[in-house]
Amino acid sequence: MEFSVIPQPVEMRLHGDRPVFRLTRLCNLHADDESRLAKEALLRFLEKPLELELVGTGKEHLFLRVDASVSSPEGYTLTVEENRVTITGHDSAGVFYGVQTLGQLLLQADGALPALEIADAPQYSYRGFLLDVSRYFFAPDAVRQLLDAMALHKLNRFHWHLTDDHGWRIELDNWPLLTQIGSMRAYTNFGRHPHGGYYTKDEIREIVQYAHDRFIQVIPEVDSPGHVVSAIASYPFLSCFNRELPVATNSGVQHDILCVGKETSFDFMFSVLDEVAELFPDGMFHIGGDEVPTMRWDNCPDCQKKMRELGFTSPAQLYAWYIGRITAHLQQKGFRVFAWHNAQLGEDIDPSVIRQHWDMLPGENADLSHVVDADYHSYYFDLPYGMVTLKNCYTHNPAKNGAQPFGVECCLWTEYVPSMQKAGYCAFPRMGAFSETAWTPPEKKNYALFLKKLPAYFRLLDAVSLPHATKRQALPSLIRNWGYQAWFWRRNLHAMGLKKELDDRKVAREAQNR
Ligand code: ACM
Ligand code: ZN
């Protein structure tokens, strides 16, 4: 018997092939108080996919417990002996991860386990997954399904990209038009029909609780000063020139951004952040900050006046000043602030901000203590398998000269992901590959072994009803690969769009005629 566990445990020793423990409905389950959530997770797994309801009168015993003898945070040991399985966690999360491993073993061995010992603990304490719900709205049930998938892969930070040009997804009492207007766009990249949706505050609270029950902390993202067209569509005063715009329909970077020359924009942002912050108790907040073209600021009388007042000579200074005020506001409320590393503008921001790098990864000798690695060549799951290959995804090494970044994160952007089916196709098996970097120590990683484990991994995904790419789709031939590349470049051309250029010229003309 060989077991295929993903992510690969740090140590796994099998003692022979003879089954010594059989899981039947007669098994007795014992869990201490601290292992309550792990016990609930195990019972859910027994119910589906194993279809077993324990009655607990037999000779087999399964113990879940927390004990300081396991030294690493989130770590656990799992031993199978004659009629006895014991999972011991350093903490409640450790027991929970032990249960995730046990589920994979039980599924593969049809409930009959040989004697074995596993000792396991994560490589990274920040193991993230981003879901973009702005480009396509994912209803609460779909979000919960993806949180279950995170738990299955032992991931523990959910980065929830809640606002963007294409839709505002969080209901706020102080700014009702954000959802009344900003949550609906006229059409998407797939067909000329409207698309929209948003979460009520109760739905957000329920999802956060659901995440916490799976040892996942939630980081909301409210992106600004770029990526705010859905807010501008709702409240035009937020833009330079008070432009009346529809919620964005075309992909790509929008040129209309927040007018930071007007104090009313700050009043809006602080009020929004205050209301959003109340729903997210984990003390982390992502403020976006990516992709900020400054052509509107260059022409806007308000932004230009502000720059003169502050003695600024470049839009990068205006950007840094804006990010600084937003950061300080959240820090005063006790939040740790995250932002996208911004290739053009992001050099001069508060060093305590955690920077998420999607491009321009830090150099060999950079200080990585405030870096989340979300390398788009490796971890952008919306890109085709011919570009973000399974191998790139698996072999990317976020550590430099032995130093680890603060965290690692895989991202599901959804410009071209309209359904759970497509989300699954994009994310799996790549999330499995990513999880072995996030969890498994580098010296225990092995791409050839990972490929060997794929059939068992696919059976696991099928068992929990998660859609996924097939092996053929995930490992495309050269010819298919060219097909993917062609699709991708067509998609990019589509995204760049001539329309925005014409639009910019119009705004510049209007500015001159003032
Ligand atoms: C990003 O991909 N613009 C963060
Ligand atoms: Zn302005």
Short mmCIF file of C-alpha atoms and ligand atoms in Angstrom, two decimals:
data_model
loop_
_atom_site.label_atom_id
_atom_site.label_comp_id
_atom_site.label_asym_id
_atom_site.label_seq_id
_atom_site.Cartn_x
_atom_site.Cartn_y
_atom_site.Cartn_z
CA MET A 1 0.00 0.00 0.00
CA GLU A 2 1.27 3.43 -0.93
CA PHE A 3 -0.52 6.57 0.12
CA SER A 4 -0.77 9.75 -1.93
CA VAL A 5 -1.26 12.66 0.44
CA ILE A 6 -1.42 16.23 -0.86
CA PRO A 7 0.24 18.34 0.40
CA GLN A 8 3.05 15.87 1.06
CA PRO A 9 3.52 15.40 4.84
CA VAL A 10 6.92 16.16 6.35
CA GLU A 11 7.39 12.57 7.61
CA MET A 12 5.30 9.52 6.76
CA ARG A 13 6.32 5.98 7.76
CA LEU A 14 4.34 2.86 6.96
CA HIS A 15 4.85 -0.30 8.98
CA GLY A 16 3.80 -3.12 6.67
CA ASP A 17 0.70 -3.63 4.55
CA ARG A 18 -1.55 -5.50 6.92
CA PRO A 19 -4.56 -3.42 7.97
CA VAL A 20 -4.58 -2.93 11.73
CA PHE A 21 -7.41 -0.41 11.95
CA ARG A 22 -10.75 -0.66 10.20
CA LEU A 23 -13.08 2.27 10.19
CA THR A 24 -16.65 1.07 10.57
CA ARG A 25 -19.71 2.64 12.14
CA LEU A 26 -18.78 0.89 15.38
CA CYS A 27 -15.64 3.02 15.85
CA ASN A 28 -15.48 5.13 19.04
CA LEU A 29 -14.53 8.78 18.50
CA HIS A 30 -12.92 10.67 21.39
CA ALA A 31 -12.12 14.37 21.11
CA ASP A 32 -10.99 16.84 23.75
CA ASP A 33 -12.59 20.31 23.95
CA GLU A 34 -9.88 21.95 21.88
CA SER A 35 -10.46 19.44 19.07
CA ARG A 36 -14.15 20.25 18.64
CA LEU A 37 -13.82 21.79 15.15
CA ALA A 38 -11.55 18.96 14.00
CA LYS A 39 -14.13 16.46 15.23
CA GLU A 40 -16.90 18.26 13.34
CA ALA A 41 -14.74 18.23 10.19
CA LEU A 42 -14.13 14.50 10.57
CA LEU A 43 -17.84 13.81 11.07
CA ARG A 44 -18.62 15.81 7.92
CA PHE A 45 -16.08 13.78 5.95
CA LEU A 46 -17.50 10.53 7.31
CA GLU A 47 -20.97 11.64 6.24
CA LYS A 48 -19.81 12.65 2.76
CA PRO A 49 -17.97 11.11 0.94
CA LEU A 50 -17.53 8.08 3.25
CA GLU A 51 -21.26 7.74 4.12
CA LEU A 52 -20.66 6.50 7.64
CA GLU A 53 -22.54 7.40 10.80
CA LEU A 54 -20.62 6.39 13.92
CA VAL A 55 -22.41 4.56 16.71
CA GLY A 56 -19.29 3.81 18.76
CA THR A 57 -19.75 0.39 20.35
CA GLY A 58 -16.84 -1.51 18.77
CA LYS A 59 -13.20 -2.11 19.66
CA GLU A 60 -11.73 0.56 17.39
CA HIS A 61 -10.90 3.94 18.90
CA LEU A 62 -10.05 7.24 17.26
CA PHE A 63 -8.53 9.97 19.44
CA LEU A 64 -8.31 13.68 18.63
CA ARG A 65 -6.41 15.83 21.09
CA VAL A 66 -4.19 18.82 21.61
CA ASP A 67 -0.90 18.29 23.36
CA ALA A 68 2.16 20.50 23.74
CA SER A 69 4.43 17.52 22.96
CA VAL A 70 3.89 18.43 19.29
CA SER A 71 6.17 21.42 18.93
CA SER A 72 5.26 23.28 15.73
CA PRO A 73 2.26 25.63 15.47
CA GLU A 74 -0.44 24.06 13.28
CA GLY A 75 1.53 20.79 13.37
CA TYR A 76 0.25 17.33 14.26
CA THR A 77 1.19 13.69 14.56
CA LEU A 78 -1.00 10.88 13.30
CA THR A 79 -0.41 7.29 14.35
CA VAL A 80 -2.28 4.16 13.37
CA GLU A 81 -1.86 1.18 15.68
CA GLU A 82 -3.84 -1.98 16.37
CA ASN A 83 -7.50 -0.79 16.57
CA ARG A 84 -6.41 2.72 17.34
CA VAL A 85 -5.84 6.00 15.50
CA THR A 86 -4.43 9.00 17.38
CA ILE A 87 -4.16 12.52 16.03
CA THR A 88 -2.29 14.89 18.33
CA GLY A 89 -2.11 18.56 17.41
CA HIS A 90 0.13 21.29 18.74
CA ASP A 91 -3.08 23.35 18.71
CA SER A 92 -6.67 23.05 17.49
CA ALA A 93 -5.57 23.86 13.94
CA GLY A 94 -2.99 21.06 14.07
CA VAL A 95 -5.66 18.47 14.96
CA PHE A 96 -7.82 19.85 12.14
CA TYR A 97 -5.00 19.36 9.61
CA GLY A 98 -4.39 15.86 10.96
CA VAL A 99 -8.03 15.11 10.22
CA GLN A 100 -7.59 16.39 6.65
CA THR A 101 -4.72 13.92 6.19
CA LEU A 102 -6.69 11.09 7.79
CA GLY A 103 -9.56 11.71 5.36
CA GLN A 104 -7.24 11.18 2.39
CA LEU A 105 -5.83 7.96 3.93
CA LEU A 106 -9.28 6.55 4.68
CA LEU A 107 -10.55 7.32 1.20
CA GLN A 108 -7.57 5.62 -0.45
CA ALA A 109 -7.54 2.56 1.81
CA ASP A 110 -11.30 2.10 1.90
CA GLY A 111 -11.19 2.56 5.66
CA ALA A 112 -8.63 -0.21 6.39
CA LEU A 113 -5.33 1.35 7.47
CA PRO A 114 -1.96 -0.31 8.06
CA ALA A 115 0.18 0.74 10.99
CA LEU A 116 1.78 4.08 10.21
CA GLU A 117 3.17 7.28 11.68
CA ILE A 118 2.98 10.79 10.31
CA ALA A 119 4.63 13.89 11.76
CA ASP A 120 3.69 17.06 9.94
CA ALA A 121 3.76 20.87 10.17
CA PRO A 122 3.54 23.74 7.68
CA GLN A 123 6.42 25.48 5.97
CA TYR A 124 4.57 28.84 5.80
CA SER A 125 2.26 30.29 8.43
CA TYR A 126 0.53 32.44 5.74
CA ARG A 127 -0.94 30.14 3.07
CA GLY A 128 -3.30 32.27 1.03
CA PHE A 129 -5.95 32.00 -1.64
CA LEU A 130 -7.46 35.02 -3.39
CA LEU A 131 -10.93 34.93 -4.89
CA ASP A 132 -12.04 37.78 -7.15
CA VAL A 133 -15.81 38.08 -6.76
CA SER A 134 -16.04 41.40 -8.60
CA ARG A 135 -15.53 40.30 -12.19
CA TYR A 136 -17.92 37.43 -11.58
CA PHE A 137 -20.02 37.22 -8.47
CA PHE A 138 -19.67 33.97 -6.53
CA ALA A 139 -22.72 33.29 -4.37
CA PRO A 140 -22.23 32.33 -0.70
CA ASP A 141 -22.57 28.60 -1.40
CA ALA A 142 -19.81 28.73 -4.00
CA VAL A 143 -17.57 30.71 -1.63
CA ARG A 144 -18.16 28.08 1.06
CA GLN A 145 -17.26 25.34 -1.41
CA LEU A 146 -13.96 27.09 -2.12
CA LEU A 147 -13.31 27.55 1.62
CA ASP A 148 -13.78 23.79 1.99
CA ALA A 149 -11.27 23.33 -0.82
CA MET A 150 -8.81 25.59 1.01
CA ALA A 151 -9.16 23.49 4.16
CA LEU A 152 -8.61 20.31 2.15
CA HIS A 153 -5.31 21.81 0.93
CA LYS A 154 -4.38 23.08 4.44
CA LEU A 155 -4.56 26.74 3.35
CA ASN A 156 -5.42 29.32 6.00
CA ARG A 157 -5.79 32.87 4.62
CA PHE A 158 -8.75 33.82 2.44
CA HIS A 159 -8.10 37.05 0.54
CA TRP A 160 -11.52 38.22 -0.58
CA HIS A 161 -11.31 40.68 -3.49
CA LEU A 162 -14.67 42.34 -2.87
CA THR A 163 -14.57 45.48 -4.99
CA ASP A 164 -13.33 46.33 -8.45
CA ASP A 165 -14.28 48.17 -11.64
CA HIS A 166 -16.74 45.45 -12.61
CA GLY A 167 -18.83 45.22 -9.49
CA TRP A 168 -19.17 46.27 -5.85
CA ARG A 169 -20.01 43.18 -3.81
CA ILE A 170 -20.53 44.28 -0.23
CA GLU A 171 -23.68 45.95 1.09
CA LEU A 172 -23.02 49.08 3.17
CA ASP A 173 -25.64 51.07 5.12
CA ASN A 174 -23.95 54.42 4.57
CA TRP A 175 -23.57 54.06 0.81
CA PRO A 176 -26.58 52.09 -0.51
CA LEU A 177 -25.99 52.95 -4.16
CA LEU A 178 -22.75 50.96 -4.13
CA THR A 179 -24.85 47.83 -4.35
CA GLN A 180 -28.05 49.30 -5.85
CA ILE A 181 -26.07 50.57 -8.85
CA GLY A 182 -22.50 49.35 -8.49
CA SER A 183 -23.20 45.64 -8.15
CA MET A 184 -24.64 45.23 -11.66
CA ARG A 185 -22.91 45.51 -15.02
CA ALA A 186 -24.57 45.52 -18.41
CA TYR A 187 -22.58 42.66 -19.88
CA THR A 188 -19.50 40.49 -19.31
CA ASN A 189 -16.81 38.78 -21.37
CA PHE A 190 -19.27 35.96 -22.02
CA GLY A 191 -22.34 37.25 -23.77
CA ARG A 192 -24.42 40.40 -23.79
CA HIS A 193 -26.46 39.91 -20.68
CA PRO A 194 -26.33 41.73 -17.36
CA HIS A 195 -24.45 40.23 -14.45
CA GLY A 196 -24.46 41.16 -10.78
CA GLY A 197 -24.83 40.23 -7.16
CA TYR A 198 -23.64 41.22 -3.71
CA TYR A 199 -23.36 39.93 -0.16
CA THR A 200 -25.51 41.23 2.66
CA LYS A 201 -23.76 41.87 5.96
CA ASP A 202 -25.33 38.73 7.43
CA GLU A 203 -24.00 36.67 4.54
CA ILE A 204 -20.53 38.11 5.08
CA ARG A 205 -20.68 37.29 8.81
CA GLU A 206 -21.81 33.74 8.06
CA ILE A 207 -19.00 33.18 5.58
CA VAL A 208 -16.40 34.57 8.01
CA GLN A 209 -17.71 32.17 10.67
CA TYR A 210 -17.60 29.30 8.16
CA ALA A 211 -13.98 30.18 7.42
CA HIS A 212 -13.09 30.36 11.12
CA ASP A 213 -14.59 26.90 11.66
CA ARG A 214 -11.96 25.72 9.16
CA PHE A 215 -9.04 27.68 10.68
CA ILE A 216 -9.10 30.19 7.84
CA GLN A 217 -8.70 33.90 8.55
CA VAL A 218 -10.34 36.34 6.17
CA ILE A 219 -8.67 39.40 4.65
CA PRO A 220 -11.12 41.73 2.91
CA GLU A 221 -9.84 43.82 0.01
CA VAL A 222 -11.31 47.19 -0.88
CA ASP A 223 -9.17 48.24 -3.82
CA SER A 224 -8.34 51.93 -4.44
CA PRO A 225 -7.43 54.45 -5.80
CA GLY A 226 -7.58 52.42 -9.05
CA HIS A 227 -10.14 49.71 -9.76
CA VAL A 228 -13.01 51.84 -8.41
CA VAL A 229 -15.27 52.31 -11.45
CA SER A 230 -18.16 50.45 -9.77
CA ALA A 231 -18.00 53.04 -6.94
CA ILE A 232 -17.76 55.94 -9.42
CA ALA A 233 -20.80 54.56 -11.29
CA SER A 234 -22.68 54.71 -7.99
CA TYR A 235 -21.30 58.09 -6.81
CA PRO A 236 -19.82 60.14 -9.68
CA PHE A 237 -18.37 62.75 -7.28
CA LEU A 238 -15.64 60.18 -6.52
CA SER A 239 -14.04 60.67 -9.95
CA CYS A 240 -11.96 63.47 -11.40
CA PHE A 241 -14.36 65.70 -13.41
CA ASN A 242 -17.39 64.05 -11.71
CA ARG A 243 -17.72 61.70 -14.62
CA GLU A 244 -20.88 59.67 -15.00
CA LEU A 245 -19.79 56.19 -15.96
CA PRO A 246 -21.42 52.79 -16.15
CA VAL A 247 -20.04 49.91 -14.12
CA ALA A 248 -17.14 48.71 -16.29
CA THR A 249 -17.89 46.06 -18.88
CA ASN A 250 -14.57 45.80 -20.74
CA SER A 251 -11.64 44.05 -19.06
CA GLY A 252 -8.28 45.68 -18.53
CA VAL A 253 -7.06 48.61 -16.48
CA GLN A 254 -9.63 51.41 -16.38
CA HIS A 255 -8.35 54.95 -16.68
CA ASP A 256 -10.92 56.54 -14.37
CA ILE A 257 -9.70 56.30 -10.79
CA LEU A 258 -10.51 57.92 -7.46
CA CYS A 259 -10.04 61.71 -7.39
CA VAL A 260 -7.68 62.15 -4.46
CA GLY A 261 -7.66 65.96 -4.80
CA LYS A 262 -11.09 66.19 -3.16
CA GLU A 263 -11.50 65.69 0.57
CA THR A 264 -14.94 64.18 -0.08
CA SER A 265 -13.16 61.16 -1.59
CA PHE A 266 -11.38 60.59 1.73
CA ASP A 267 -14.64 61.04 3.66
CA PHE A 268 -16.11 58.32 1.44
CA MET A 269 -13.16 55.95 1.75
CA PHE A 270 -12.84 56.28 5.54
CA SER A 271 -16.55 55.70 5.98
CA VAL A 272 -16.47 52.65 3.68
CA LEU A 273 -13.41 51.20 5.41
CA ASP A 274 -15.01 51.73 8.84
CA GLU A 275 -18.14 49.88 7.83
CA VAL A 276 -16.31 47.03 6.10
CA ALA A 277 -13.82 46.70 8.98
CA GLU A 278 -16.61 45.92 11.42
CA LEU A 279 -17.38 42.70 9.56
CA PHE A 280 -13.85 41.33 9.56
CA PRO A 281 -12.42 40.45 12.99
CA ASP A 282 -9.09 38.93 11.91
CA GLY A 283 -7.15 42.21 12.04
CA MET A 284 -5.94 42.22 8.43
CA PHE A 285 -7.08 44.53 5.64
CA HIS A 286 -5.98 44.67 2.01
CA ILE A 287 -6.16 48.13 0.45
CA GLY A 288 -5.33 47.15 -3.14
CA GLY A 289 -3.35 49.99 -4.67
CA ASP A 290 -2.50 48.19 -7.92
CA GLU A 291 -2.65 49.47 -11.48
CA VAL A 292 -3.13 53.20 -11.04
CA PRO A 293 -2.83 55.07 -14.35
CA THR A 294 -2.57 58.77 -13.51
CA MET A 295 -3.77 60.49 -16.69
CA ARG A 296 -6.93 61.78 -14.96
CA TRP A 297 -4.92 63.18 -12.04
CA ASP A 298 -2.62 64.90 -14.55
CA ASN A 299 -5.58 66.87 -15.94
CA CYS A 300 -7.82 67.24 -12.91
CA PRO A 301 -7.91 70.76 -11.37
CA ASP A 302 -8.59 69.30 -7.90
CA CYS A 303 -5.72 66.83 -8.04
CA GLN A 304 -3.36 69.44 -9.49
CA LYS A 305 -4.33 71.95 -6.80
CA LYS A 306 -3.68 69.34 -4.09
CA MET A 307 -0.28 68.57 -5.57
CA ARG A 308 0.68 72.25 -5.51
CA GLU A 309 -0.49 72.59 -1.89
CA LEU A 310 1.60 69.60 -0.84
CA GLY A 311 4.61 70.64 -2.92
CA PHE A 312 4.49 67.46 -5.02
CA THR A 313 5.99 67.31 -8.47
CA SER A 314 5.00 63.78 -9.50
CA PRO A 315 1.83 61.67 -9.38
CA ALA A 316 3.86 58.99 -7.57
CA GLN A 317 4.05 61.34 -4.59
CA LEU A 318 0.30 61.91 -4.70
CA TYR A 319 -0.19 58.15 -4.81
CA ALA A 320 2.12 57.54 -1.84
CA TRP A 321 0.35 60.31 0.12
CA TYR A 322 -3.04 58.74 -0.60
CA ILE A 323 -1.89 55.21 0.34
CA GLY A 324 -0.31 56.63 3.50
CA ARG A 325 -3.57 58.22 4.67
CA ILE A 326 -5.61 55.06 3.97
CA THR A 327 -2.99 52.92 5.71
CA ALA A 328 -2.86 55.17 8.78
CA HIS A 329 -6.65 55.12 9.05
CA LEU A 330 -6.73 51.30 9.19
CA GLN A 331 -3.67 51.03 11.41
CA GLN A 332 -5.36 53.33 13.95
CA LYS A 333 -8.19 50.82 14.02
CA GLY A 334 -5.70 48.06 14.81
CA PHE A 335 -5.43 46.46 11.37
CA ARG A 336 -2.34 45.09 9.73
CA VAL A 337 -2.40 46.56 6.22
CA PHE A 338 -1.71 44.65 3.00
CA ALA A 339 -1.29 46.24 -0.45
CA TRP A 340 -0.35 45.15 -3.94
CA HIS A 341 3.21 45.85 -4.78
CA ASN A 342 2.80 48.45 -7.46
CA ALA A 343 5.38 48.33 -10.18
CA GLN A 344 5.17 51.98 -11.20
CA LEU A 345 4.18 53.82 -8.06
CA GLY A 346 4.69 51.71 -5.00
CA GLU A 347 8.23 52.41 -3.84
CA ASP A 348 7.57 55.05 -1.24
CA ILE A 349 5.04 53.48 1.10
CA ASP A 350 5.09 52.63 4.81
CA PRO A 351 7.57 49.74 5.31
CA SER A 352 5.22 48.04 7.79
CA VAL A 353 2.68 47.44 5.02
CA ILE A 354 2.75 43.83 3.75
CA ARG A 355 3.34 44.05 0.00
CA GLN A 356 1.85 41.44 -2.22
CA HIS A 357 4.02 40.91 -5.28
CA TRP A 358 2.29 39.64 -8.39
CA ASP A 359 4.91 40.94 -10.80
CA MET A 360 8.41 42.36 -10.24
CA LEU A 361 9.27 39.83 -7.55
CA PRO A 362 11.83 41.06 -5.00
CA GLY A 363 15.51 40.61 -5.89
CA GLU A 364 17.91 38.00 -4.51
CA ASN A 365 18.94 39.97 -1.43
CA ALA A 366 15.69 41.77 -0.70
CA ASP A 367 14.13 41.75 2.76
CA LEU A 368 11.17 39.37 2.38
CA SER A 369 9.74 39.82 5.87
CA HIS A 370 6.90 41.99 4.50
CA VAL A 371 6.35 40.21 1.19
CA VAL A 372 3.54 37.92 0.10
CA ASP A 373 4.61 36.03 -3.02
CA ALA A 374 1.75 35.78 -5.53
CA ASP A 375 3.95 35.42 -8.63
CA TYR A 376 1.62 35.59 -11.62
CA HIS A 377 3.78 33.20 -13.68
CA SER A 378 3.20 30.56 -11.02
CA TYR A 379 0.12 31.35 -8.94
CA TYR A 380 -2.43 33.12 -11.22
CA PHE A 381 -4.90 30.30 -11.73
CA ASP A 382 -7.02 32.16 -14.29
CA LEU A 383 -4.17 32.01 -16.81
CA PRO A 384 -4.10 29.04 -19.18
CA TYR A 385 -2.28 25.83 -18.22
CA GLY A 386 0.06 26.48 -21.13
CA MET A 387 1.30 29.66 -19.40
CA VAL A 388 1.02 29.03 -15.69
CA THR A 389 2.08 25.43 -16.12
CA LEU A 390 1.60 22.87 -13.41
CA LYS A 391 5.38 22.64 -13.27
CA ASN A 392 5.86 26.41 -12.82
CA CYS A 393 3.24 26.35 -10.15
CA TYR A 394 4.90 23.42 -8.40
CA THR A 395 8.53 24.39 -8.69
CA HIS A 396 8.39 28.16 -8.06
CA ASN A 397 10.46 28.81 -4.96
CA PRO A 398 9.36 31.91 -3.01
CA ALA A 399 12.39 31.71 -0.68
CA LYS A 400 15.57 33.60 -1.58
CA ASN A 401 18.95 32.70 -0.11
CA GLY A 402 17.17 30.59 2.46
CA ALA A 403 14.94 33.46 3.61
CA GLN A 404 11.20 32.92 3.38
CA PRO A 405 8.69 35.61 2.52
CA PHE A 406 5.95 36.52 4.99
CA GLY A 407 3.53 34.44 2.97
CA VAL A 408 2.54 32.76 -0.26
CA GLU A 409 -0.75 33.17 -2.10
CA CYS A 410 -2.48 31.68 -5.11
CA CYS A 411 -5.03 33.82 -6.94
CA LEU A 412 -8.23 33.15 -8.83
CA TRP A 413 -9.09 36.25 -10.85
CA THR A 414 -12.39 35.83 -12.60
CA GLU A 415 -12.57 38.01 -15.73
CA TYR A 416 -12.96 34.74 -17.63
CA VAL A 417 -14.29 32.52 -14.82
CA PRO A 418 -18.09 32.72 -14.91
CA SER A 419 -18.91 29.54 -13.00
CA MET A 420 -17.85 27.09 -10.31
CA GLN A 421 -17.14 24.61 -13.10
CA LYS A 422 -14.55 26.95 -14.66
CA ALA A 423 -13.22 27.94 -11.22
CA GLY A 424 -12.54 24.28 -10.48
CA TYR A 425 -10.96 23.77 -13.89
CA CYS A 426 -8.58 26.68 -13.22
CA ALA A 427 -7.77 25.97 -9.58
CA PHE A 428 -7.34 22.20 -9.50
CA PRO A 429 -4.83 20.56 -9.72
CA ARG A 430 -2.87 23.83 -9.47
CA MET A 431 -3.97 24.40 -5.87
CA GLY A 432 -2.58 20.96 -5.05
CA ALA A 433 0.78 21.97 -6.55
CA PHE A 434 0.73 25.31 -4.72
CA SER A 435 -0.14 23.62 -1.41
CA GLU A 436 3.10 21.63 -1.52
CA THR A 437 5.06 24.90 -1.55
CA ALA A 438 2.86 26.46 1.12
CA TRP A 439 2.93 23.42 3.43
CA THR A 440 5.71 20.97 2.55
CA PRO A 441 9.37 21.80 3.28
CA PRO A 442 11.34 22.35 0.03
CA GLU A 443 13.58 19.34 0.57
CA LYS A 444 10.50 17.08 0.68
CA LYS A 445 8.97 18.44 -2.51
CA ASN A 446 9.20 16.30 -5.61
CA TYR A 447 7.43 17.17 -8.88
CA ALA A 448 7.67 13.64 -10.30
CA LEU A 449 6.09 12.25 -7.14
CA PHE A 450 3.40 14.95 -7.30
CA LEU A 451 2.48 13.82 -10.83
CA LYS A 452 2.30 10.21 -9.59
CA LYS A 453 -0.12 11.30 -6.88
CA LEU A 454 -2.50 13.00 -9.34
CA PRO A 455 -4.89 10.05 -9.88
CA ALA A 456 -5.52 9.72 -6.13
CA TYR A 457 -5.81 13.50 -5.86
CA PHE A 458 -8.42 13.59 -8.63
CA ARG A 459 -10.38 10.84 -6.85
CA LEU A 460 -10.34 12.99 -3.71
CA LEU A 461 -11.60 16.04 -5.63
CA ASP A 462 -14.32 13.94 -7.25
CA ALA A 463 -15.30 12.53 -3.87
CA VAL A 464 -15.89 16.02 -2.47
CA SER A 465 -17.55 17.21 -5.71
CA LEU A 466 -14.91 19.75 -6.68
CA PRO A 467 -14.63 20.22 -10.45
CA HIS A 468 -11.09 20.10 -11.83
CA ALA A 469 -9.05 20.03 -15.03
CA THR A 470 -8.14 16.57 -16.26
CA LYS A 471 -4.51 15.48 -16.41
CA ARG A 472 -4.55 16.08 -20.18
CA GLN A 473 -5.90 19.59 -19.73
CA ALA A 474 -3.48 20.38 -16.92
CA LEU A 475 -0.48 19.07 -18.87
CA PRO A 476 -1.21 20.30 -22.40
CA SER A 477 0.77 19.14 -25.40
CA LEU A 478 2.86 21.67 -27.33
CA ILE A 479 0.13 22.12 -29.92
CA ARG A 480 -2.59 22.64 -27.35
CA ASN A 481 -0.24 24.98 -25.59
CA TRP A 482 -0.07 27.18 -28.70
CA GLY A 483 -3.85 27.15 -28.76
CA TYR A 484 -3.96 28.40 -25.18
CA GLN A 485 -1.42 31.10 -25.97
CA ALA A 486 -3.43 32.29 -28.96
CA TRP A 487 -6.54 32.48 -26.79
CA PHE A 488 -4.63 34.42 -24.18
CA TRP A 489 -3.28 37.03 -26.58
CA ARG A 490 -6.67 37.45 -28.18
CA ARG A 491 -8.04 37.97 -24.70
CA ASN A 492 -5.39 40.61 -23.93
CA LEU A 493 -6.04 42.53 -27.13
CA HIS A 494 -9.71 42.45 -26.29
CA ALA A 495 -8.92 43.76 -22.82
CA MET A 496 -6.73 46.65 -23.95
CA GLY A 497 -9.44 48.08 -26.14
CA LEU A 498 -9.28 51.12 -28.40
CA LYS A 499 -12.31 52.51 -26.67
CA LYS A 500 -10.40 53.60 -23.59
CA GLU A 501 -7.89 55.53 -25.71
CA LEU A 502 -10.65 57.47 -27.46
CA ASP A 503 -12.27 58.07 -24.12
CA ASP A 504 -9.05 59.53 -22.72
CA ARG A 505 -8.73 61.94 -25.60
CA LYS A 506 -12.27 63.12 -24.97
CA VAL A 507 -11.55 63.78 -21.27
CA ALA A 508 -8.37 65.67 -22.14
CA ARG A 509 -10.29 67.84 -24.67
CA GLU A 510 -12.98 68.61 -22.11
CA ALA A 511 -10.34 69.59 -19.58
CA GLN A 512 -8.80 72.03 -22.06
CA ASN A 513 -12.16 73.62 -22.81
CA ARG A 514 -12.92 74.38 -19.18
C1 ACM B 1 -3.12 42.56 -10.08
O1 ACM B 1 -2.95 41.53 -10.72
N1 ACM B 1 -3.44 43.69 -10.67
C2 ACM B 1 -2.95 42.61 -8.66
ZN ZN B 2 -8.91 64.53 -9.37
#
